[in-house]
C-alpha atoms as a PDB file:
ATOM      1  CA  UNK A   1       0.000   0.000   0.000  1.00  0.00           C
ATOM      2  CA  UNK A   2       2.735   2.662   0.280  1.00  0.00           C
ATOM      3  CA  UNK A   3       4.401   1.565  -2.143  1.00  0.00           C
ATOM      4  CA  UNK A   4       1.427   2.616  -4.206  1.00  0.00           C
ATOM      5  CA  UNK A   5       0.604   5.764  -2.771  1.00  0.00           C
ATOM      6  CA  UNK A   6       4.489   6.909  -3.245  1.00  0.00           C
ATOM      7  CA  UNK A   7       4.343   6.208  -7.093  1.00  0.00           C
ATOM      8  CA  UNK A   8       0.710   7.615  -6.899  1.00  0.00           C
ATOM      9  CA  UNK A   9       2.634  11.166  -5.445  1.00  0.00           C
ATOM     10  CA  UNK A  10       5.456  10.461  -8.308  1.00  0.00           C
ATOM     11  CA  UNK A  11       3.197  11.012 -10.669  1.00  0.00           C
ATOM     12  CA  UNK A  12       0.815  13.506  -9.497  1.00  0.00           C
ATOM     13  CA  UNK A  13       3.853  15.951  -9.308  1.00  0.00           C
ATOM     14  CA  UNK A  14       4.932  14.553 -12.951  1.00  0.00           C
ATOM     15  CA  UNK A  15       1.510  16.457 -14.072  1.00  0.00           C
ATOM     16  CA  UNK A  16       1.993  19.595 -12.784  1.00  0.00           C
ATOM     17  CA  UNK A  17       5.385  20.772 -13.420  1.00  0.00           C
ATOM     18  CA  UNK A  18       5.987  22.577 -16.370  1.00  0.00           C
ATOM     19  CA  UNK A  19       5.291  25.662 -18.086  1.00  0.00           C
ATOM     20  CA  UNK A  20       2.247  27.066 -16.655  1.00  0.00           C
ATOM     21  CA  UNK A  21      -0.237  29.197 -18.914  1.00  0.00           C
ATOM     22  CA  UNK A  22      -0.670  33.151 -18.606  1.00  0.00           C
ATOM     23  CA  UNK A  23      -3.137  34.208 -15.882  1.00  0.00           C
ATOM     24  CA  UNK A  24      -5.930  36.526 -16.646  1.00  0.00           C
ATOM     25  CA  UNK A  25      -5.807  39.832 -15.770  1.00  0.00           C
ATOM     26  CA  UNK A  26      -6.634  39.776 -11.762  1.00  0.00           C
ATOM     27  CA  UNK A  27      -9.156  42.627 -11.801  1.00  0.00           C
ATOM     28  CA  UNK A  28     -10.411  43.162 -15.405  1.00  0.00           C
ATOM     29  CA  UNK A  29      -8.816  45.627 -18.297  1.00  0.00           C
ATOM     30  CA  UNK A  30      -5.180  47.204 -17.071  1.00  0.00           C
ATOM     31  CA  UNK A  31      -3.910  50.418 -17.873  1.00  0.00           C
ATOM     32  CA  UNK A  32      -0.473  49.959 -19.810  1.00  0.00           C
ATOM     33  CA  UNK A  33       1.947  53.491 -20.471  1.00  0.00           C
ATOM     34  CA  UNK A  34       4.080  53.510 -23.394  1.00  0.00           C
ATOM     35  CA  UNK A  35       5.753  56.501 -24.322  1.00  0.00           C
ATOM     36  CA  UNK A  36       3.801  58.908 -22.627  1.00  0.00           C
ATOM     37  CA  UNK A  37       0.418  57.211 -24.145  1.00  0.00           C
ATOM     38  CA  UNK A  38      -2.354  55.356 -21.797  1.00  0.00           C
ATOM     39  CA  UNK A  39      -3.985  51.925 -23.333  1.00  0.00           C
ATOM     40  CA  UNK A  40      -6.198  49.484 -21.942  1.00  0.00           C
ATOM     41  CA  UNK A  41      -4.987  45.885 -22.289  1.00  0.00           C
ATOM     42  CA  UNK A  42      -7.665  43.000 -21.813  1.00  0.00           C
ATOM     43  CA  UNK A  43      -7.016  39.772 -21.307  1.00  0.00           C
ATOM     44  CA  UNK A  44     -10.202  37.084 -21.854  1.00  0.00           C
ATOM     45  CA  UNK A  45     -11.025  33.526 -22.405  1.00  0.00           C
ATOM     46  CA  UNK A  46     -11.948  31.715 -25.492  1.00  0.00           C
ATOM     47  CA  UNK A  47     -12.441  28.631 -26.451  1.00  0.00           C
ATOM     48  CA  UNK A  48      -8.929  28.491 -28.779  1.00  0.00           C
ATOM     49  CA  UNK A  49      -7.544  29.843 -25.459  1.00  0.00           C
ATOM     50  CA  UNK A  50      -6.805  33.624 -24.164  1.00  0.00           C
ATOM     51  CA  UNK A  51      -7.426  36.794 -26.429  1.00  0.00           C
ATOM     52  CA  UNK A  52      -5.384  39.904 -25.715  1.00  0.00           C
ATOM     53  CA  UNK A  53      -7.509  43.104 -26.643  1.00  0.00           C
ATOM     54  CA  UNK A  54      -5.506  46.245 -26.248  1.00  0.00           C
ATOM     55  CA  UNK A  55      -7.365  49.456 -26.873  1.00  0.00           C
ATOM     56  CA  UNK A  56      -6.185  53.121 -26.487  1.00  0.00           C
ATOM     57  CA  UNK A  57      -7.556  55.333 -23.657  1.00  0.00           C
ATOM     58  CA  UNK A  58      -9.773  57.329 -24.960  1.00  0.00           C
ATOM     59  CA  UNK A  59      -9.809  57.157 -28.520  1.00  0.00           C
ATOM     60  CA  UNK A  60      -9.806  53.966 -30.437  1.00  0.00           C
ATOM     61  CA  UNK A  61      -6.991  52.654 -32.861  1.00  0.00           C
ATOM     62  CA  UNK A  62      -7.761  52.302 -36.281  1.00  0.00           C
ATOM     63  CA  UNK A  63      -7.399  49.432 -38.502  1.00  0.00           C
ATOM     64  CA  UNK A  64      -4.378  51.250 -40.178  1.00  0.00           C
ATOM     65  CA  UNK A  65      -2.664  51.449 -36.288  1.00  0.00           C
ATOM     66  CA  UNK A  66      -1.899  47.593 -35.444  1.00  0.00           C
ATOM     67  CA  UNK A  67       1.779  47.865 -34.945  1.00  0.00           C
ATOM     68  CA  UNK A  68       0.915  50.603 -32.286  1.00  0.00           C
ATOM     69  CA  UNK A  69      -1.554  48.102 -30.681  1.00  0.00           C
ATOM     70  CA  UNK A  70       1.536  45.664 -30.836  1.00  0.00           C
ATOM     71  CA  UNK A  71       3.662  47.635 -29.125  1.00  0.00           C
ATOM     72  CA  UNK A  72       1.419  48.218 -26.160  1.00  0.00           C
ATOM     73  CA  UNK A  73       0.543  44.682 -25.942  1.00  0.00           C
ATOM     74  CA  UNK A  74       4.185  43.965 -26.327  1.00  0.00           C
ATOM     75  CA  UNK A  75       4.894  46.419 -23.412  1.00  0.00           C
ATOM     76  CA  UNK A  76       1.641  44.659 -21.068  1.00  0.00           C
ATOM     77  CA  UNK A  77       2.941  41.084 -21.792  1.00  0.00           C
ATOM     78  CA  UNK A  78       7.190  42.373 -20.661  1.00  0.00           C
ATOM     79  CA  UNK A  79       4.953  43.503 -17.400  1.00  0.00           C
ATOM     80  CA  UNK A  80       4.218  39.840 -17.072  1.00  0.00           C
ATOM     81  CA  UNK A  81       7.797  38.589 -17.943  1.00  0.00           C
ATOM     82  CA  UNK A  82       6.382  37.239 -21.286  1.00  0.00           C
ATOM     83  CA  UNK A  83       6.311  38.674 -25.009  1.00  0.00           C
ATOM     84  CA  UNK A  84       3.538  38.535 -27.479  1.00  0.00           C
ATOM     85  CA  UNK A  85       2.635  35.275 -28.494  1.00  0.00           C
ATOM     86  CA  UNK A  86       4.372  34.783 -32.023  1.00  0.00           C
ATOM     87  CA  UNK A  87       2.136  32.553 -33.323  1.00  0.00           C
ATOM     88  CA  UNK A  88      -0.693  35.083 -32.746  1.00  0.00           C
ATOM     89  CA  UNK A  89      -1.906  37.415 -35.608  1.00  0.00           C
ATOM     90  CA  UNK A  90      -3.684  40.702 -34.363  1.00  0.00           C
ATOM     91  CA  UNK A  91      -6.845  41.559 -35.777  1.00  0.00           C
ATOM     92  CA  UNK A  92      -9.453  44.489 -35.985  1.00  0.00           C
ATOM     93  CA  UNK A  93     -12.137  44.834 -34.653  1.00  0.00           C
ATOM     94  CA  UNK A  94     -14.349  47.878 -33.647  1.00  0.00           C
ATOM     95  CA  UNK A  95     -11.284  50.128 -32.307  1.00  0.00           C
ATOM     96  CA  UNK A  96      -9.171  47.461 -30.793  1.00  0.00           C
ATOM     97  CA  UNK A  97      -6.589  45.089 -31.897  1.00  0.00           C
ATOM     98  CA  UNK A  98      -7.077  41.700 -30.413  1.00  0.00           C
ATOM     99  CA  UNK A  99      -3.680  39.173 -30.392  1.00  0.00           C
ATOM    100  CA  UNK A 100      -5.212  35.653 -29.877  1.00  0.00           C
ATOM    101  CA  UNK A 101      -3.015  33.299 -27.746  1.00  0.00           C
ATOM    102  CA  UNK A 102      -2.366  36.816 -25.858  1.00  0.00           C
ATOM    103  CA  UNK A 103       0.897  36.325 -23.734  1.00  0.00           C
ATOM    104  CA  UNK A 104       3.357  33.818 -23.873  1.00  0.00           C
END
């Protein structure tokens, strides 16, 4: 019997090491500065995993304005000790640029 519960604790701790995913924003959008400019960056679930919105405060980006929004989200996810994911492609949508797989 202990035999079994030590290989049972081997490989409980086997699952959880790791790399562990990005956390959600704690309390909602954050305020991000970047060179003297405010945005809003927005982390949220989705079923193909986390979407990053980043928006400017105040006025919204436009479509033309996505390596702006890439910047700021660049500058949210190096607050997290992370970059933006690579994989991700930003897209438009209503005056935000959204960067699916958000951090990583």
């Amino acid at each position: 019997m202990r035999a079994f519960a030590m290989i049972s604790m081997a490989g409980l701790s086997a699952c959880v090491s790791g790399a562990r995913p990005m956390a959600l924003a704690e309390s909602g959008p954050v305020a991000v500065e970047l060179a003297g400019r405010s945005y809003i960056a927005d982390l949220q679930p989705s079923e193909s995993g986390a979407v990053l919105a980043m928006t400017r405060d105040g006025a919204g980006f436009g479509n033309f304005e996505g390596a702006e929004a890439k910047r700021a989200a660049e500058a949210f996810c190096a607050s997290r000790g992370a970059s933006v994911n690579r994989a991700a492609y930003g897209h438009y949508a209503g005056g935000a640029w959204l960067f699916k797989g958000s951090c990583a």
